[in-house]
mmCIF file of C-alpha atoms in Angstrom:
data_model
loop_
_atom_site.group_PDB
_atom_site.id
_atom_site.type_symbol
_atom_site.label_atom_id
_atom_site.label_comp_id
_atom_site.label_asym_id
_atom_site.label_seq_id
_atom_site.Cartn_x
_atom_site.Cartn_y
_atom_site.Cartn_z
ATOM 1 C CA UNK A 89 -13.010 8.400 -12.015
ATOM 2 C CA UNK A 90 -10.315 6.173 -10.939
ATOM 3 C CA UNK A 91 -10.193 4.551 -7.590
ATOM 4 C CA UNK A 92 -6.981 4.727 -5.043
ATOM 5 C CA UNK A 93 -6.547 1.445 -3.464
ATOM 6 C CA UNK A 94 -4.248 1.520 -0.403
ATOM 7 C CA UNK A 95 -2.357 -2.010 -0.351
ATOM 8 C CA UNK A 96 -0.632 -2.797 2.882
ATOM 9 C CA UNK A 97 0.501 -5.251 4.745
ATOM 10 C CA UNK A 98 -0.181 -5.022 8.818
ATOM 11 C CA UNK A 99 0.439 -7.018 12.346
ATOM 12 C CA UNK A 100 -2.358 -7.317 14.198
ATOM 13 C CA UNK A 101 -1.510 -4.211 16.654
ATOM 14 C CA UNK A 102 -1.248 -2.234 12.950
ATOM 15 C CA UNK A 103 2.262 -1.459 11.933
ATOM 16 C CA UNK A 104 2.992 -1.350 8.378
ATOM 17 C CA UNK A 105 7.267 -0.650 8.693
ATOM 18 C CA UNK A 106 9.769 -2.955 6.886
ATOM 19 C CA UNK A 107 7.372 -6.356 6.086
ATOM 20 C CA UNK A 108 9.356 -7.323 3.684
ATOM 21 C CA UNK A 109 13.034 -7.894 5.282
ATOM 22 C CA UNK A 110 15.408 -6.291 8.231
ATOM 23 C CA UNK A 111 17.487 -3.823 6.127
ATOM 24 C CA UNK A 112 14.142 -2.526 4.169
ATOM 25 C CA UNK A 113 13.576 0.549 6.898
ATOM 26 C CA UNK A 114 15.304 1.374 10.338
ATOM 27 C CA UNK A 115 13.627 4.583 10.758
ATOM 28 C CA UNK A 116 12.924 5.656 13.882
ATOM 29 C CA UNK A 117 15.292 2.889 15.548
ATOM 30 C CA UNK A 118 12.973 0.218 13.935
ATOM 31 C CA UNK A 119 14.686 -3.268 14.812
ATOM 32 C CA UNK A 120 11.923 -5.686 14.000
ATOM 33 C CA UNK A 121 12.276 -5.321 9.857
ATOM 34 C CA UNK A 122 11.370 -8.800 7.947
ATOM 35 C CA UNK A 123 8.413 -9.799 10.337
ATOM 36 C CA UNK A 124 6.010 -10.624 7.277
ATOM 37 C CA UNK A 125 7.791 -14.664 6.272
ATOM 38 C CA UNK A 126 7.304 -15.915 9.635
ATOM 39 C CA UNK A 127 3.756 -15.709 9.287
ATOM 40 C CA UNK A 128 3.104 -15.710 5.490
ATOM 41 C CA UNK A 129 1.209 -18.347 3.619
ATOM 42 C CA UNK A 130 0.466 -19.226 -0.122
ATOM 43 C CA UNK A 131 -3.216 -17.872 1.014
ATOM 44 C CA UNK A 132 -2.234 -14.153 1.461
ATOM 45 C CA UNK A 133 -0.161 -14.067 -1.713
ATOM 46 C CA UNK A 134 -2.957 -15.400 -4.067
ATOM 47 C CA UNK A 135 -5.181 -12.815 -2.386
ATOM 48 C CA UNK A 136 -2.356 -9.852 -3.367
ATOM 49 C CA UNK A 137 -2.199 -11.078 -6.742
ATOM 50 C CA UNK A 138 -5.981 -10.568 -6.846
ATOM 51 C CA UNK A 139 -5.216 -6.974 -5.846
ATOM 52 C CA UNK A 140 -3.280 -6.312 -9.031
ATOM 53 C CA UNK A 141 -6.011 -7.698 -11.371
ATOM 54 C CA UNK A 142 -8.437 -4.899 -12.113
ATOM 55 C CA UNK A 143 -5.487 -2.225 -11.043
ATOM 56 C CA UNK A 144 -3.196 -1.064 -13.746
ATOM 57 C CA UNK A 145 -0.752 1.452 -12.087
ATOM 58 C CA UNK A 146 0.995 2.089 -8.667
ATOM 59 C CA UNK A 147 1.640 4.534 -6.794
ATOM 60 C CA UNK A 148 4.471 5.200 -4.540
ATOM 61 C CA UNK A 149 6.298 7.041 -1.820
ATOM 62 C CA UNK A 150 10.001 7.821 -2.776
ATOM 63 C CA UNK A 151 11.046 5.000 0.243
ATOM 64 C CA UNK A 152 8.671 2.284 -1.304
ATOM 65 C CA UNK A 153 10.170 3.279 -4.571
ATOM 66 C CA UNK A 154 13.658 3.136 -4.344
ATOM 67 C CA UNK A 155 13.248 -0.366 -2.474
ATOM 68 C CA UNK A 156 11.028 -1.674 -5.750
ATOM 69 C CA UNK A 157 13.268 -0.299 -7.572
ATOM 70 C CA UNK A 158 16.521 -2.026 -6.401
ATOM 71 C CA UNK A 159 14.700 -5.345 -6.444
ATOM 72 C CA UNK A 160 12.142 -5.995 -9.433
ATOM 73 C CA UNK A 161 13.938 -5.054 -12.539
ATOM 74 C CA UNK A 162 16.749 -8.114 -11.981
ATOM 75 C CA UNK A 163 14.292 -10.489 -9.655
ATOM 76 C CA UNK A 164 13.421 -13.808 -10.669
ATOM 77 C CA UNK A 165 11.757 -13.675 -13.769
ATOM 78 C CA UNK A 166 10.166 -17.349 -12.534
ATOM 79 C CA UNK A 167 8.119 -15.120 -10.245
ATOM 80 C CA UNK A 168 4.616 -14.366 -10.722
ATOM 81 C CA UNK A 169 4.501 -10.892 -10.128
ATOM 82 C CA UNK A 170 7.946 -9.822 -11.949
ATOM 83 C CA UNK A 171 6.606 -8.737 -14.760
ATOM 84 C CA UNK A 172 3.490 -7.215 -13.248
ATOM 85 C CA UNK A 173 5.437 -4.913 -11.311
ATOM 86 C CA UNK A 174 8.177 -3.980 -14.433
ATOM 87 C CA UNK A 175 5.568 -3.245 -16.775
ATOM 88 C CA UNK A 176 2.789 -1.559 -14.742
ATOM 89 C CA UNK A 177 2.874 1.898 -14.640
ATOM 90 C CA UNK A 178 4.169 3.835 -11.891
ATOM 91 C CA UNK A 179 3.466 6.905 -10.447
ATOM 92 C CA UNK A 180 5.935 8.251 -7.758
ATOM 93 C CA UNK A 181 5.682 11.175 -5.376
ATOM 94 C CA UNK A 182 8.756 12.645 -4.030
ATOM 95 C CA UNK A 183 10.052 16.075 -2.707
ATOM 96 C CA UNK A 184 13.633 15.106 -3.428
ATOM 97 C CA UNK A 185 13.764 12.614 -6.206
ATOM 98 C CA UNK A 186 14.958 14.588 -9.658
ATOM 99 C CA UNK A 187 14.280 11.327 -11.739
ATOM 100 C CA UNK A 188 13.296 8.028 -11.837
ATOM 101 C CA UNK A 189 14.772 5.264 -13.574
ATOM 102 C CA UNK A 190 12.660 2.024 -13.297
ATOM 103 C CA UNK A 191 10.627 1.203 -16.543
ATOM 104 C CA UNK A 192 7.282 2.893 -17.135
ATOM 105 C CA UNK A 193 8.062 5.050 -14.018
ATOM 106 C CA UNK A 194 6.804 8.778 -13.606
ATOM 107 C CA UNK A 195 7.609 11.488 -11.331
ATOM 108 C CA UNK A 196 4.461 13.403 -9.807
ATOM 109 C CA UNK A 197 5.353 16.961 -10.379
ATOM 110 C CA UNK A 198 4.371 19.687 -7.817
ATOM 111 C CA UNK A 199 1.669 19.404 -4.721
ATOM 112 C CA UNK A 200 1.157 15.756 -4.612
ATOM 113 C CA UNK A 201 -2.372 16.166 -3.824
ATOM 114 C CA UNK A 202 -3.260 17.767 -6.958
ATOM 115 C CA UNK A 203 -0.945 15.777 -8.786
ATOM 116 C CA UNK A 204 -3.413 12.724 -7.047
ATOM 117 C CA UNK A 205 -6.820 14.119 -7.808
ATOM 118 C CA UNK A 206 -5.434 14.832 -11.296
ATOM 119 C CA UNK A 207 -4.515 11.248 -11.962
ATOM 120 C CA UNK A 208 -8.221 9.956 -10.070
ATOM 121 C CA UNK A 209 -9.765 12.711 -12.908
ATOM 122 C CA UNK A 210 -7.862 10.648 -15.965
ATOM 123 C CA UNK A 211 -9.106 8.043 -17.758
ATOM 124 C CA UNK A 212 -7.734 4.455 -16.756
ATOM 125 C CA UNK A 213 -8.386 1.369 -14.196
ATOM 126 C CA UNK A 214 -7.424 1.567 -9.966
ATOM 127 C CA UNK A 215 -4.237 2.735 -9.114
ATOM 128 C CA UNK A 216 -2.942 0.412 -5.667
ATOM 129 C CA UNK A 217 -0.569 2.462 -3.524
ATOM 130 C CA UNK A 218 1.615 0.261 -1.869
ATOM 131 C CA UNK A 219 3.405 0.520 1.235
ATOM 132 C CA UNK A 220 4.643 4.076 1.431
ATOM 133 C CA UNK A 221 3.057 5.398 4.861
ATOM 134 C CA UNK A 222 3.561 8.446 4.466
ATOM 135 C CA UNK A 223 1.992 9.458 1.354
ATOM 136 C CA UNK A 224 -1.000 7.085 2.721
ATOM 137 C CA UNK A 225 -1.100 9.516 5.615
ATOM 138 C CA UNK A 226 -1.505 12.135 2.903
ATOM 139 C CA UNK A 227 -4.204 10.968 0.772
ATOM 140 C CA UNK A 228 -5.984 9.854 3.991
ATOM 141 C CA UNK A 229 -6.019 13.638 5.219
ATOM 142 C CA UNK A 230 -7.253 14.646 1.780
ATOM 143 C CA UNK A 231 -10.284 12.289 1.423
ATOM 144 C CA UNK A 232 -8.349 10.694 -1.504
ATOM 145 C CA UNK A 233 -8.574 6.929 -0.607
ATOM 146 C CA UNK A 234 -11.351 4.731 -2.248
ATOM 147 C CA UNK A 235 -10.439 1.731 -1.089
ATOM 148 C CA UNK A 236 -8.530 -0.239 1.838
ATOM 149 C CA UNK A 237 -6.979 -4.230 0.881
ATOM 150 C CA UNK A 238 -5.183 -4.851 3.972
ATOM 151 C CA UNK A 239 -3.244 -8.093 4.713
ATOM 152 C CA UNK A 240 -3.786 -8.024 8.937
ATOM 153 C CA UNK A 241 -0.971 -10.605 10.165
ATOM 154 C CA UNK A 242 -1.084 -12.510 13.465
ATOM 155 C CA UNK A 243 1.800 -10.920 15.086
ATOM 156 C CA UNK A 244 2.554 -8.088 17.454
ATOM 157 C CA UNK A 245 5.571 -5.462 16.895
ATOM 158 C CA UNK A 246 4.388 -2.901 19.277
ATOM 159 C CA UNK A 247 6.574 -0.357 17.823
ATOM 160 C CA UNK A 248 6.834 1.120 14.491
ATOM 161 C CA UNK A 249 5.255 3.259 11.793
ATOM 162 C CA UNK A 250 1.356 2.431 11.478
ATOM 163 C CA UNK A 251 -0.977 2.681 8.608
ATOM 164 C CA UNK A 252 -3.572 4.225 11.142
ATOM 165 C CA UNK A 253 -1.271 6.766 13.440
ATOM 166 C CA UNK A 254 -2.606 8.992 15.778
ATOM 167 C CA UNK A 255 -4.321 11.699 14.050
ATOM 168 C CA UNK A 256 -6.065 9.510 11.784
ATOM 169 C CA UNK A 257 -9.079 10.851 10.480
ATOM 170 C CA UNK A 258 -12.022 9.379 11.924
ATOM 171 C CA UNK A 259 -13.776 7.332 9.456
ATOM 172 C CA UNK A 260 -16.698 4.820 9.313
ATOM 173 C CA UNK A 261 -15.496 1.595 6.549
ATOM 174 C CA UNK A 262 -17.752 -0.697 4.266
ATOM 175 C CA UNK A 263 -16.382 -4.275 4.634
ATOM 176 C CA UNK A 264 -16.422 -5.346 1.007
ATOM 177 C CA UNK A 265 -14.623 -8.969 1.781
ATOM 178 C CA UNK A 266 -13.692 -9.992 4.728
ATOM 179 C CA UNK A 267 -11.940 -13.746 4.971
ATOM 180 C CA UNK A 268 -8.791 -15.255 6.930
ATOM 181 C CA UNK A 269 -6.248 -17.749 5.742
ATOM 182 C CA UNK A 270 -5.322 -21.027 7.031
ATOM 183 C CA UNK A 271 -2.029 -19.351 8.756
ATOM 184 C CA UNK A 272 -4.645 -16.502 10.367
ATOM 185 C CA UNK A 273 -4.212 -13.788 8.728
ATOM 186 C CA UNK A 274 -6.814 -11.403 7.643
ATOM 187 C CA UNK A 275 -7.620 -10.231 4.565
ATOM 188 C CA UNK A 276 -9.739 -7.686 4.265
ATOM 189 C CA UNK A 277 -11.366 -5.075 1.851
ATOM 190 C CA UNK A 278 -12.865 -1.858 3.037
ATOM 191 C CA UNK A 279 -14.069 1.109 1.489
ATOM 192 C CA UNK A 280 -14.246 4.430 3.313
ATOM 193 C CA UNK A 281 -18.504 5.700 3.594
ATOM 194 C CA UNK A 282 -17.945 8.955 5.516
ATOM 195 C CA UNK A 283 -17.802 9.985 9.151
ATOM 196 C CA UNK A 284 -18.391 7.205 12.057
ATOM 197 C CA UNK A 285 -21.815 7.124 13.788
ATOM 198 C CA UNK A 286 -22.053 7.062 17.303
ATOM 199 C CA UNK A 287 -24.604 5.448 19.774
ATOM 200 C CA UNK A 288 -24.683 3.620 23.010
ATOM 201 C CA UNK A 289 -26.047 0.464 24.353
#
């Protein structure tokens, strides 16, 4: 059975919208798009490149994909992860895509949830789901997710879309590694064990 990893990247009060620069999403009158670089470090990256080690596919949202998609085939070939993310297969689910274009790239067909638990039934290595809230919101609601690596940055938004929105399921996590870098952010590895316990002191 293969594992689905949910790779994100957070601020401390949890939003996971536009990390990566301000014209990646706007939705929802987001303004504060690009708030990742200010507090990035050479840390957190070797610590996503260890994500991508034992994982040999991704899966994506039709946002996340059409911004990978724009960017990685003609990026720097210099970088690191360039080649990683042109040659490892893809997986993407969309309701309105027709096609996809970028290499080794396949279009989930039909309920996405089935389409999931058939490609956790096939044989292969962990498939990392990057960014794309919403269909992390979906597998969440579906008991779907094996594993959290979350990059928890030390800044505060205070608006936005968040990884856990309200309506998340409640859920009781395994830390599996647990560290934070030199610039203070958190990296952290969690894997979902059920329903929460409850006590009091």
């Amino acid at each position: 059975m293969r594992k689905i990893i949910i790779c994100t990247f957070l601020t401390l009060d949890g939003v996971m919208q536009a990390p990566g620069g301000p014209d990646e999403d706007g939705g929802g009158g987001f303004e504060h798009g690009g708030w990742q670089k200010p507090v990035d470090d050479d840390e957190v990256g070797a610590a996503i490149a260890g994500w991508y080690e034992h994982s040999d596919a991704m899966l994506l949202g039709r946002r996340t994909y059409d911004i990978f998609a724009s960017y990685w085939p003609t990026a720097d070939p210099g970088n690191p992860f360039t080649d990683r993310m042109n040659s490892m297969p893809k997986y993407v689910a969309s309701r309105t895509l027709t096609s996809v274009e970028w290499r080794n790239s396949t279009l989930l067909e039909g309920d996405v949830v089935a389409a999931v638990r058939e490609l956790k039934a096939s044989d292969g290595g962990s498939i990392n789901v990057v960014g794309s809230g919403d269909l992390a919101q979906t597998l969440m609601r579906h008991g779907l997710v094996d594993e959290y690596r979350l990059t928890i940055h030390p800044v505060i938004i205070g608006t936005g879309k968040r990884l856990f929105a309200d309506g998340a399921i409640p859920t009781a996590l395994e830390p599996v590694s647990v560290s934070a870098t030199k610039g203070g952010t958190v990296v952290g590895v969690y894997r979902p064990t059920g329903e929460p316990s409850y006590d009091s002191y």
